[in-house]
mmCIF file of C-alpha atoms and ligand atoms in Angstrom:
data_model
loop_
_atom_site.group_PDB
_atom_site.id
_atom_site.type_symbol
_atom_site.label_atom_id
_atom_site.label_comp_id
_atom_site.label_asym_id
_atom_site.label_seq_id
_atom_site.Cartn_x
_atom_site.Cartn_y
_atom_site.Cartn_z
ATOM 1 C CA MET A 1 -22.248 118.769 -20.777
ATOM 2 C CA LEU A 2 -25.128 119.398 -23.187
ATOM 3 C CA ILE A 3 -27.876 116.774 -23.247
ATOM 4 C CA LEU A 4 -30.949 116.567 -25.462
ATOM 5 C CA GLY A 5 -33.780 114.954 -23.459
ATOM 6 C CA ILE A 6 -36.715 113.196 -25.113
ATOM 7 C CA GLU A 7 -39.873 112.179 -23.226
ATOM 8 C CA THR A 8 -42.917 110.444 -24.755
ATOM 9 C CA SER A 9 -44.217 108.103 -22.044
ATOM 10 C CA CYS A 10 -47.888 109.153 -22.164
ATOM 11 C CA ASP A 11 -49.746 112.036 -23.820
ATOM 12 C CA GLU A 12 -46.985 114.657 -23.806
ATOM 13 C CA THR A 13 -44.352 114.870 -26.525
ATOM 14 C CA ALA A 14 -41.394 116.649 -24.983
ATOM 15 C CA ALA A 15 -37.834 117.603 -25.853
ATOM 16 C CA ALA A 16 -35.370 119.787 -23.936
ATOM 17 C CA VAL A 17 -31.746 120.840 -23.971
ATOM 18 C CA VAL A 18 -30.128 120.986 -20.525
ATOM 19 C CA LYS A 19 -26.625 122.152 -19.646
ATOM 20 C CA ASN A 20 -24.707 120.429 -16.833
ATOM 21 C CA GLY A 21 -27.866 118.834 -15.424
ATOM 22 C CA LYS A 22 -29.350 122.084 -14.182
ATOM 23 C CA GLU A 23 -29.566 124.889 -16.722
ATOM 24 C CA ILE A 24 -32.584 124.616 -19.008
ATOM 25 C CA LEU A 25 -31.738 126.002 -22.458
ATOM 26 C CA SER A 26 -35.072 124.909 -23.917
ATOM 27 C CA ASN A 27 -38.022 122.844 -22.686
ATOM 28 C CA ILE A 28 -40.728 122.147 -25.278
ATOM 29 C CA VAL A 29 -43.893 120.220 -24.396
ATOM 30 C CA ALA A 30 -46.672 119.413 -26.880
ATOM 31 C CA SER A 31 -49.654 117.927 -25.079
ATOM 32 C CA SER A 32 -52.496 116.008 -26.695
ATOM 33 C CA ALA A 33 -54.700 116.597 -23.604
ATOM 34 C CA ASP A 34 -57.345 118.472 -25.642
ATOM 35 C CA LEU A 35 -57.873 115.404 -27.785
ATOM 36 C CA HIS A 36 -58.183 113.160 -24.714
ATOM 37 C CA ALA A 37 -60.691 115.555 -23.155
ATOM 38 C CA LYS A 38 -63.133 114.402 -25.865
ATOM 39 C CA THR A 39 -62.823 110.770 -24.729
ATOM 40 C CA GLY A 40 -62.668 111.634 -21.006
ATOM 41 C CA GLY A 41 -59.176 110.114 -20.680
ATOM 42 C CA VAL A 42 -56.146 108.930 -22.626
ATOM 43 C CA VAL A 43 -56.853 106.369 -25.367
ATOM 44 C CA PRO A 44 -53.362 104.826 -25.857
ATOM 45 C CA GLU A 45 -53.748 104.425 -29.617
ATOM 46 C CA ASN A 46 -54.689 108.108 -30.019
ATOM 47 C CA ALA A 47 -51.812 109.207 -27.784
ATOM 48 C CA ALA A 48 -49.303 107.223 -29.874
ATOM 49 C CA ARG A 49 -50.580 108.748 -33.131
ATOM 50 C CA GLU A 50 -50.159 112.243 -31.671
ATOM 51 C CA GLN A 51 -46.614 111.362 -30.570
ATOM 52 C CA VAL A 52 -45.723 110.436 -34.158
ATOM 53 C CA LYS A 53 -47.076 113.778 -35.433
ATOM 54 C CA SER A 54 -45.280 115.900 -32.840
ATOM 55 C CA ILE A 55 -41.923 114.290 -32.167
ATOM 56 C CA ILE A 56 -39.797 115.790 -34.977
ATOM 57 C CA PRO A 57 -41.232 119.350 -34.732
ATOM 58 C CA VAL A 58 -40.794 119.285 -30.941
ATOM 59 C CA ILE A 59 -37.155 118.153 -31.138
ATOM 60 C CA SER A 60 -36.393 120.735 -33.873
ATOM 61 C CA GLN A 61 -37.937 123.469 -31.743
ATOM 62 C CA ALA A 62 -35.974 122.391 -28.655
ATOM 63 C CA LEU A 63 -32.695 122.606 -30.577
ATOM 64 C CA SER A 64 -33.478 125.912 -32.279
ATOM 65 C CA GLN A 65 -34.726 127.569 -29.089
ATOM 66 C CA ALA A 66 -31.548 126.461 -27.300
ATOM 67 C CA LYS A 67 -29.516 127.738 -30.296
ATOM 68 C CA ILE A 68 -27.827 124.366 -30.465
ATOM 69 C CA LYS A 69 -26.747 122.350 -33.502
ATOM 70 C CA PRO A 70 -26.810 118.541 -33.209
ATOM 71 C CA LYS A 71 -22.984 118.522 -33.398
ATOM 72 C CA ASP A 72 -22.825 120.570 -30.147
ATOM 73 C CA LEU A 73 -24.660 117.896 -28.139
ATOM 74 C CA ASP A 74 -22.782 115.504 -25.879
ATOM 75 C CA SER A 75 -25.549 112.911 -25.776
ATOM 76 C CA ILE A 76 -29.241 112.092 -26.119
ATOM 77 C CA ALA A 77 -31.322 110.991 -23.101
ATOM 78 C CA VAL A 78 -34.613 109.201 -23.629
ATOM 79 C CA THR A 79 -37.408 107.835 -21.428
ATOM 80 C CA ILE A 80 -37.558 104.054 -21.866
ATOM 81 C CA GLY A 81 -40.419 103.442 -19.368
ATOM 82 C CA PRO A 82 -42.701 103.066 -17.580
ATOM 83 C CA GLY A 83 -45.495 104.276 -19.810
ATOM 84 C CA LEU A 84 -47.749 103.414 -22.717
ATOM 85 C CA ILE A 85 -45.917 101.141 -25.122
ATOM 86 C CA GLY A 86 -47.108 102.939 -28.303
ATOM 87 C CA SER A 87 -46.066 106.336 -26.927
ATOM 88 C CA LEU A 88 -42.724 105.119 -25.533
ATOM 89 C CA LEU A 89 -41.761 103.494 -28.835
ATOM 90 C CA VAL A 90 -42.016 106.819 -30.681
ATOM 91 C CA GLY A 91 -39.492 108.553 -28.391
ATOM 92 C CA VAL A 92 -37.181 105.563 -28.084
ATOM 93 C CA GLU A 93 -37.007 104.797 -31.797
ATOM 94 C CA THR A 94 -36.545 108.489 -32.652
ATOM 95 C CA ALA A 95 -33.720 108.793 -30.098
ATOM 96 C CA LYS A 96 -32.029 105.685 -31.515
ATOM 97 C CA THR A 97 -32.280 107.005 -35.063
ATOM 98 C CA LEU A 98 -30.799 110.381 -34.062
ATOM 99 C CA SER A 99 -28.073 108.699 -32.028
ATOM 100 C CA HIS A 100 -27.008 106.700 -35.080
ATOM 101 C CA LEU A 101 -27.416 109.611 -37.503
ATOM 102 C CA TRP A 102 -25.574 112.195 -35.383
ATOM 103 C CA ASN A 103 -23.130 109.723 -33.878
ATOM 104 C CA LYS A 104 -24.057 110.690 -30.304
ATOM 105 C CA PRO A 105 -24.239 108.336 -27.305
ATOM 106 C CA ILE A 106 -27.651 107.540 -25.894
ATOM 107 C CA ILE A 107 -28.661 107.345 -22.219
ATOM 108 C CA PRO A 108 -31.825 105.406 -21.295
ATOM 109 C CA VAL A 109 -33.784 107.058 -18.446
ATOM 110 C CA ASN A 110 -36.446 105.672 -16.111
ATOM 111 C CA HIS A 111 -39.356 108.141 -16.245
ATOM 112 C CA LEU A 112 -40.034 107.884 -12.489
ATOM 113 C CA VAL A 113 -36.406 108.513 -11.548
ATOM 114 C CA GLY A 114 -36.451 111.339 -14.090
ATOM 115 C CA HIS A 115 -39.305 113.067 -12.243
ATOM 116 C CA LEU A 116 -37.138 113.293 -9.096
ATOM 117 C CA TYR A 117 -34.442 115.175 -11.035
ATOM 118 C CA ALA A 118 -36.781 118.107 -11.667
ATOM 119 C CA ASN A 119 -35.395 119.097 -8.254
ATOM 120 C CA TRP A 120 -31.886 119.482 -9.663
ATOM 121 C CA LEU A 121 -33.031 121.919 -12.373
ATOM 122 C CA MET A 122 -32.739 125.649 -11.906
ATOM 123 C CA PRO A 123 -36.385 126.738 -11.866
ATOM 124 C CA GLU A 124 -37.398 129.054 -14.683
ATOM 125 C CA ILE A 125 -40.420 130.250 -12.762
ATOM 126 C CA ARG A 126 -40.544 130.474 -9.026
ATOM 127 C CA ASP A 127 -43.821 130.149 -7.213
ATOM 128 C CA ARG A 128 -44.613 132.213 -4.161
ATOM 129 C CA ARG A 129 -44.163 129.353 -1.743
ATOM 130 C CA LEU A 130 -40.649 128.618 -2.964
ATOM 131 C CA GLU A 131 -39.759 132.310 -2.874
ATOM 132 C CA ILE A 132 -40.248 132.185 0.900
ATOM 133 C CA SER A 133 -37.502 129.624 1.283
ATOM 134 C CA LYS A 134 -35.513 130.810 -1.684
ATOM 135 C CA LYS A 135 -32.058 130.039 -0.343
ATOM 136 C CA GLN A 136 -33.020 126.521 0.570
ATOM 137 C CA GLU A 137 -34.795 125.842 -2.682
ATOM 138 C CA LEU A 138 -31.895 126.971 -4.848
ATOM 139 C CA LYS A 139 -29.651 124.405 -3.182
ATOM 140 C CA THR A 140 -29.660 121.032 -4.884
ATOM 141 C CA PRO A 141 -30.928 118.175 -2.701
ATOM 142 C CA GLU A 142 -28.440 116.480 -0.402
ATOM 143 C CA PHE A 143 -28.163 112.755 0.235
ATOM 144 C CA PRO A 144 -29.500 110.734 1.863
ATOM 145 C CA ALA A 145 -32.814 111.981 0.546
ATOM 146 C CA VAL A 146 -36.342 110.653 0.673
ATOM 147 C CA GLY A 147 -37.921 110.939 -2.759
ATOM 148 C CA VAL A 148 -41.598 110.633 -3.603
ATOM 149 C CA VAL A 149 -43.071 110.465 -7.074
ATOM 150 C CA VAL A 150 -46.794 111.244 -7.136
ATOM 151 C CA SER A 151 -48.000 110.989 -10.704
ATOM 152 C CA GLY A 152 -50.923 109.732 -12.756
ATOM 153 C CA GLY A 153 -49.739 106.138 -12.744
ATOM 154 C CA HIS A 154 -47.448 105.878 -9.708
ATOM 155 C CA THR A 155 -47.101 106.833 -6.065
ATOM 156 C CA ASP A 156 -43.658 105.620 -5.018
ATOM 157 C CA ILE A 157 -41.470 106.464 -2.029
ATOM 158 C CA VAL A 158 -37.734 105.761 -2.217
ATOM 159 C CA LEU A 159 -34.623 106.378 -0.169
ATOM 160 C CA MET A 160 -31.966 108.004 -2.372
ATOM 161 C CA LYS A 161 -28.572 107.257 -0.866
ATOM 162 C CA ASP A 162 -26.803 108.772 -3.852
ATOM 163 C CA HIS A 163 -27.295 109.190 -7.590
ATOM 164 C CA GLY A 164 -28.238 105.761 -8.919
ATOM 165 C CA GLU A 165 -28.620 104.275 -5.416
ATOM 166 C CA LEU A 166 -32.342 104.021 -4.797
ATOM 167 C CA GLU A 167 -33.996 101.836 -2.193
ATOM 168 C CA TYR A 168 -37.728 101.093 -2.406
ATOM 169 C CA LEU A 169 -39.657 102.141 0.727
ATOM 170 C CA GLY A 170 -43.323 102.026 -0.226
ATOM 171 C CA ALA A 171 -45.968 102.656 -2.847
ATOM 172 C CA THR A 172 -49.682 102.698 -3.421
ATOM 173 C CA ARG A 173 -51.229 99.244 -3.364
ATOM 174 C CA ASP A 174 -53.887 100.203 -5.899
ATOM 175 C CA ASP A 175 -54.670 103.539 -7.570
ATOM 176 C CA ALA A 176 -51.980 106.215 -7.819
ATOM 177 C CA ALA A 177 -52.686 109.580 -6.177
ATOM 178 C CA GLY A 178 -53.061 111.255 -9.607
ATOM 179 C CA GLU A 179 -55.335 108.446 -10.746
ATOM 180 C CA ALA A 180 -57.514 109.029 -7.670
ATOM 181 C CA PHE A 181 -57.738 112.743 -8.522
ATOM 182 C CA ASP A 182 -58.605 111.916 -12.145
ATOM 183 C CA LYS A 183 -61.187 109.205 -11.374
ATOM 184 C CA ILE A 184 -62.933 111.272 -8.692
ATOM 185 C CA ALA A 185 -62.985 114.241 -11.072
ATOM 186 C CA ARG A 186 -64.686 112.052 -13.645
ATOM 187 C CA LEU A 187 -67.321 110.968 -11.107
ATOM 188 C CA LEU A 188 -67.994 114.637 -10.397
ATOM 189 C CA ASP A 189 -68.258 115.517 -14.110
ATOM 190 C CA ILE A 190 -65.121 117.631 -13.891
ATOM 191 C CA PRO A 191 -63.481 117.740 -17.348
ATOM 192 C CA TYR A 192 -60.209 115.994 -18.284
ATOM 193 C CA PRO A 193 -57.457 116.469 -17.186
ATOM 194 C CA GLY A 194 -59.267 115.914 -13.896
ATOM 195 C CA GLY A 195 -56.511 116.488 -11.310
ATOM 196 C CA PRO A 196 -55.742 120.167 -11.895
ATOM 197 C CA HIS A 197 -59.415 121.033 -12.536
ATOM 198 C CA LEU A 198 -60.568 119.288 -9.365
ATOM 199 C CA ALA A 199 -57.811 121.045 -7.401
ATOM 200 C CA GLN A 200 -58.971 124.433 -8.704
ATOM 201 C CA ILE A 201 -62.573 123.780 -7.612
ATOM 202 C CA ALA A 202 -61.414 122.396 -4.247
ATOM 203 C CA ASP A 203 -59.144 125.387 -3.557
ATOM 204 C CA LYS A 204 -61.955 127.812 -4.394
ATOM 205 C CA TYR A 205 -64.254 125.968 -1.990
ATOM 206 C CA ARG A 206 -61.647 126.112 0.784
ATOM 207 C CA LYS A 207 -61.150 129.829 0.226
ATOM 208 C CA GLN A 208 -64.881 130.454 0.496
ATOM 209 C CA ASN A 209 -65.276 128.115 3.490
ATOM 210 C CA PRO A 210 -62.057 128.532 5.480
ATOM 211 C CA ASN A 211 -63.488 126.825 8.569
ATOM 212 C CA ALA A 212 -64.815 123.716 6.798
ATOM 213 C CA LYS A 213 -63.514 120.592 8.560
ATOM 214 C CA LEU A 214 -63.184 118.451 5.420
ATOM 215 C CA ASP A 215 -62.986 115.113 7.225
ATOM 216 C CA MET A 216 -65.890 113.332 5.516
ATOM 217 C CA PHE A 217 -63.792 110.676 3.752
ATOM 218 C CA PRO A 218 -61.641 107.896 5.189
ATOM 219 C CA ARG A 219 -57.837 108.237 5.256
ATOM 220 C CA PRO A 220 -56.944 104.703 4.119
ATOM 221 C CA MET A 221 -53.821 103.065 5.609
ATOM 222 C CA ILE A 222 -52.805 106.295 7.323
ATOM 223 C CA ASP A 223 -51.856 104.381 10.489
ATOM 224 C CA SER A 224 -50.438 101.252 8.852
ATOM 225 C CA ASN A 225 -46.980 100.285 10.033
ATOM 226 C CA ASP A 226 -45.454 100.533 6.589
ATOM 227 C CA PHE A 227 -45.008 103.166 3.894
ATOM 228 C CA ASP A 228 -47.678 101.797 1.583
ATOM 229 C CA MET A 229 -50.804 103.702 0.629
ATOM 230 C CA SER A 230 -54.208 102.987 -0.890
ATOM 231 C CA PHE A 231 -56.384 105.449 -2.773
ATOM 232 C CA SER A 232 -58.984 103.307 -4.565
ATOM 233 C CA GLY A 233 -61.412 103.249 -1.606
ATOM 234 C CA LEU A 234 -61.722 107.008 -1.790
ATOM 235 C CA LYS A 235 -63.247 106.777 -5.243
ATOM 236 C CA THR A 236 -65.849 104.311 -3.878
ATOM 237 C CA ALA A 237 -66.565 106.649 -0.941
ATOM 238 C CA VAL A 238 -67.257 109.490 -3.398
ATOM 239 C CA LEU A 239 -69.418 107.186 -5.522
ATOM 240 C CA ASN A 240 -71.486 106.251 -2.460
ATOM 241 C CA LYS A 241 -72.138 109.928 -1.750
ATOM 242 C CA LEU A 242 -73.307 110.404 -5.325
ATOM 243 C CA LYS A 243 -75.751 107.474 -5.378
ATOM 244 C CA ASN A 244 -79.321 108.453 -6.199
ATOM 245 C CA GLN A 245 -78.687 112.073 -5.377
ATOM 246 C CA HIS A 246 -78.839 115.149 -7.472
ATOM 247 C CA LEU A 247 -75.928 117.277 -6.392
ATOM 248 C CA SER A 248 -75.699 121.040 -6.729
ATOM 249 C CA LEU A 249 -72.487 122.698 -7.903
ATOM 250 C CA GLU A 250 -71.826 123.635 -4.278
ATOM 251 C CA ASP A 251 -72.202 119.963 -3.194
ATOM 252 C CA LYS A 252 -69.753 118.912 -5.883
ATOM 253 C CA ALA A 253 -67.250 121.551 -4.855
ATOM 254 C CA LEU A 254 -67.485 120.273 -1.267
ATOM 255 C CA LEU A 255 -66.833 116.696 -2.426
ATOM 256 C CA ALA A 256 -63.860 117.885 -4.504
ATOM 257 C CA ALA A 257 -62.421 119.691 -1.473
ATOM 258 C CA GLU A 258 -63.059 116.656 0.770
ATOM 259 C CA ALA A 259 -61.369 114.285 -1.701
ATOM 260 C CA GLN A 260 -58.342 116.556 -2.154
ATOM 261 C CA GLU A 261 -57.980 116.901 1.622
ATOM 262 C CA ALA A 262 -58.076 113.110 2.119
ATOM 263 C CA ILE A 263 -55.418 112.480 -0.556
ATOM 264 C CA VAL A 264 -53.160 115.273 0.712
ATOM 265 C CA GLU A 265 -53.472 114.222 4.362
ATOM 266 C CA VAL A 266 -52.544 110.606 3.607
ATOM 267 C CA LEU A 267 -49.542 111.655 1.495
ATOM 268 C CA VAL A 268 -48.233 114.171 4.032
ATOM 269 C CA SER A 269 -48.717 111.774 6.946
ATOM 270 C CA LYS A 270 -46.907 108.894 5.157
ATOM 271 C CA LEU A 271 -44.031 111.142 4.157
ATOM 272 C CA MET A 272 -43.627 112.422 7.690
ATOM 273 C CA SER A 273 -43.467 108.805 8.989
ATOM 274 C CA VAL A 274 -40.716 108.096 6.463
ATOM 275 C CA VAL A 275 -38.883 111.283 7.450
ATOM 276 C CA ASN A 276 -39.141 110.429 11.153
ATOM 277 C CA LYS A 277 -37.731 106.965 10.567
ATOM 278 C CA TYR A 278 -34.903 107.797 8.128
ATOM 279 C CA ARG A 279 -34.068 111.392 9.139
ATOM 280 C CA PRO A 280 -32.910 112.275 5.595
ATOM 281 C CA ASP A 281 -30.998 115.424 4.696
ATOM 282 C CA SER A 282 -33.640 116.280 2.076
ATOM 283 C CA LEU A 283 -37.211 115.474 1.174
ATOM 284 C CA ILE A 284 -37.860 115.544 -2.561
ATOM 285 C CA LEU A 285 -41.349 115.765 -4.030
ATOM 286 C CA ALA A 286 -41.937 115.079 -7.736
ATOM 287 C CA GLY A 287 -44.558 114.063 -10.324
ATOM 288 C CA GLY A 288 -47.679 115.752 -11.683
ATOM 289 C CA VAL A 289 -49.525 115.742 -8.339
ATOM 290 C CA ALA A 290 -46.600 117.694 -6.825
ATOM 291 C CA ALA A 291 -48.080 120.652 -8.756
ATOM 292 C CA ASN A 292 -51.033 120.521 -6.353
ATOM 293 C CA GLN A 293 -51.000 123.723 -4.302
ATOM 294 C CA ARG A 294 -52.665 122.241 -1.238
ATOM 295 C CA LEU A 295 -50.154 119.371 -1.123
ATOM 296 C CA ARG A 296 -47.233 121.801 -1.522
ATOM 297 C CA GLU A 297 -48.482 124.018 1.291
ATOM 298 C CA CYS A 298 -49.336 121.192 3.710
ATOM 299 C CA LEU A 299 -46.080 119.368 3.073
ATOM 300 C CA ALA A 300 -43.953 122.499 3.428
ATOM 301 C CA ASP A 301 -45.722 123.491 6.675
ATOM 302 C CA THR A 302 -45.513 120.021 8.207
ATOM 303 C CA ALA A 303 -41.925 119.479 7.097
ATOM 304 C CA PHE A 304 -40.743 122.752 8.619
ATOM 305 C CA ASP A 305 -42.678 121.943 11.820
ATOM 306 C CA ASN A 306 -40.794 118.617 11.914
ATOM 307 C CA ARG A 307 -37.481 120.476 11.480
ATOM 308 C CA LEU A 308 -36.642 118.689 8.266
ATOM 309 C CA ARG A 309 -33.367 120.132 6.963
ATOM 310 C CA SER A 310 -34.551 120.801 3.440
ATOM 311 C CA ILE A 311 -37.586 120.165 1.304
ATOM 312 C CA HIS A 312 -37.485 120.369 -2.485
ATOM 313 C CA ILE A 313 -40.549 120.827 -4.683
ATOM 314 C CA PRO A 314 -40.117 121.824 -8.340
ATOM 315 C CA PRO A 315 -42.138 124.726 -9.758
ATOM 316 C CA PRO A 316 -45.486 123.357 -11.048
ATOM 317 C CA LEU A 317 -44.392 123.473 -14.700
ATOM 318 C CA LEU A 318 -41.479 121.155 -13.974
ATOM 319 C CA CYS A 319 -43.649 118.727 -11.952
ATOM 320 C CA THR A 320 -45.740 117.552 -14.883
ATOM 321 C CA ASP A 321 -44.195 115.555 -17.731
ATOM 322 C CA ASN A 322 -41.335 117.279 -19.566
ATOM 323 C CA ALA A 323 -37.966 116.328 -21.019
ATOM 324 C CA ALA A 324 -35.764 118.710 -18.999
ATOM 325 C CA TYR A 325 -35.795 116.375 -16.002
ATOM 326 C CA ILE A 326 -34.999 113.432 -18.300
ATOM 327 C CA ALA A 327 -31.861 115.251 -19.476
ATOM 328 C CA ALA A 328 -30.987 116.204 -15.867
ATOM 329 C CA ALA A 329 -31.365 112.596 -14.665
ATOM 330 C CA ALA A 330 -29.070 111.444 -17.496
ATOM 331 C CA ASN A 331 -26.465 114.042 -16.533
ATOM 332 C CA TYR A 332 -26.193 112.722 -12.969
ATOM 333 C CA ASN A 333 -26.502 109.048 -13.968
ATOM 334 C CA TYR A 334 -24.308 109.116 -17.049
ATOM 335 C CA ARG A 335 -24.435 105.587 -18.448
ATOM 336 C CA THR A 336 -24.409 105.499 -22.228
ATOM 337 C CA ILE A 337 -25.277 102.337 -24.131
ATOM 338 C CA ASN A 338 -25.145 101.277 -27.753
ATOM 339 C CA TRP A 339 -28.249 102.555 -29.544
ATOM 340 C CA GLN A 340 -29.034 99.065 -30.825
ATOM 341 C CA LYS A 341 -29.509 97.871 -27.237
ATOM 342 C CA VAL A 342 -32.050 100.540 -26.187
ATOM 343 C CA VAL A 343 -35.569 99.109 -25.771
ATOM 344 C CA SER A 344 -38.884 100.358 -24.333
ATOM 345 C CA HIS A 345 -40.002 98.956 -20.960
ATOM 346 C CA PRO A 346 -43.679 99.833 -20.324
ATOM 347 C CA GLY A 347 -43.681 98.162 -16.878
ATOM 348 C CA LEU A 348 -40.381 99.540 -15.522
ATOM 349 C CA LYS A 349 -40.317 99.997 -11.708
ATOM 350 C CA ILE A 350 -38.669 102.979 -9.994
ATOM 351 C CA THR A 351 -35.817 100.836 -8.639
ATOM 352 C CA ASP A 352 -35.210 98.865 -11.888
HETATM 353 O O1 KG4 B 401 -46.325 113.138 -13.795
HETATM 354 P P1 KG4 B 401 -47.474 113.411 -14.680
HETATM 355 O O2 KG4 B 401 -47.471 114.680 -15.481
HETATM 356 O O3 KG4 B 401 -47.702 112.232 -15.676
HETATM 357 C C1 KG4 B 401 -47.500 110.898 -15.287
HETATM 358 O O4 KG4 B 401 -46.327 110.463 -15.323
HETATM 359 O O5 KG4 B 401 -48.513 110.275 -14.886
HETATM 360 O O6 KG4 B 401 -48.755 113.366 -13.739
HETATM 361 C C2 KG4 B 401 -50.044 113.518 -14.233
HETATM 362 C C3 KG4 B 401 -50.991 113.414 -13.068
HETATM 363 C C4 KG4 B 401 -52.448 113.366 -13.503
HETATM 364 O O7 KG4 B 401 -53.113 112.371 -12.770
HETATM 365 C C5 KG4 B 401 -52.950 114.753 -13.154
HETATM 366 O O8 KG4 B 401 -54.335 114.796 -12.883
HETATM 367 C C6 KG4 B 401 -52.136 115.052 -11.916
HETATM 368 O O9 KG4 B 401 -50.850 114.550 -12.217
HETATM 369 N N1 KG4 B 401 -52.063 116.495 -11.620
HETATM 370 C C7 KG4 B 401 -52.627 117.057 -10.531
HETATM 371 C C8 KG4 B 401 -52.353 118.448 -10.622
HETATM 372 N N2 KG4 B 401 -51.645 118.679 -11.771
HETATM 373 C C9 KG4 B 401 -51.471 117.459 -12.362
HETATM 374 N N3 KG4 B 401 -53.307 116.517 -9.511
HETATM 375 C C10 KG4 B 401 -53.742 117.350 -8.552
HETATM 376 N N4 KG4 B 401 -53.544 118.687 -8.568
HETATM 377 C C11 KG4 B 401 -52.856 119.279 -9.571
HETATM 378 N N5 KG4 B 401 -52.666 120.593 -9.570
HETATM 379 ZN ZN1 ZN B 402 -44.778 111.538 -15.336
#
């Protein structure tokens, strides 16, 4: 089965060709992040304009790099939401046009569910951590699985009983984990995109200060009796530290490390509570924040300590937005619909 995936939910324009839900033949991502760096964040109107410019070249490149002609494709998978309406429309309307033109069925994909399927893809690049547990990581996740999507707009935990059988377990009540990274980065004058830059500064600080305790900030809802989280208070805690103070670069690095540690500790602790309650066969991490090295290390260590049977974390490049996981999700949830019925859903929930 050869599927062309198309993903345009935010500021990345992406297209990929994936074989049988796991083999990546091409995976092209054009990001407009440089443009958004000038405004300190994504301006939806600007993101949509960039999507229009990039969509056709990106799809052409995905097909040519995969050495695939449109007639060879079995279907087209496209992200229908959640995301920015202007950005989503570009991918959805392009997919519909190609579906009609090439006479190929179309499969609508939920972006959040798509993220989880990065764990079914054969990694192109392996990071050192995954190399350690190579055998385990090359196995596809087994059900029942606990899945967590930690991205810029969402922090959702679900129980995956099977493909297409997702049960909601918990989510952030306010800011997403990625949003917390980005907003705190902005407070610390760390350039957009904040998350990865803040993580770099935090990791450097930890390396230079291996014995630092890093427990300055609260761990909101860490002991609540549910699987919900809250990250917006952390931003206020950082803001309070900044008030009327001139901070040195070293002070800022400490705050970055403290903030990262608080976010990671809450996420790991919540996931371990879910694991202890549901005893799943796999734990699946996904979404842009899953690229965070500290989170990957802490989760892997804690999960192995808790004798979890298998933990799956995609290589960093497959964590952030791309179309390969959209094609993979479509492969395992193969429900085609008439192109005329495909519509964008900016507010789609993970279990919709
Ligand atoms: O999944 P994603 O690429 O897009 C959304 O669907 O939102 O996630 C983007 C989010 C951003 O908030 C970004 O700052 C964060 O993921 N992110 C990171 C790292 N890489 C990306 N956060 C912390 N550490 C990273 N290394
Ligand atoms: Zn995403």
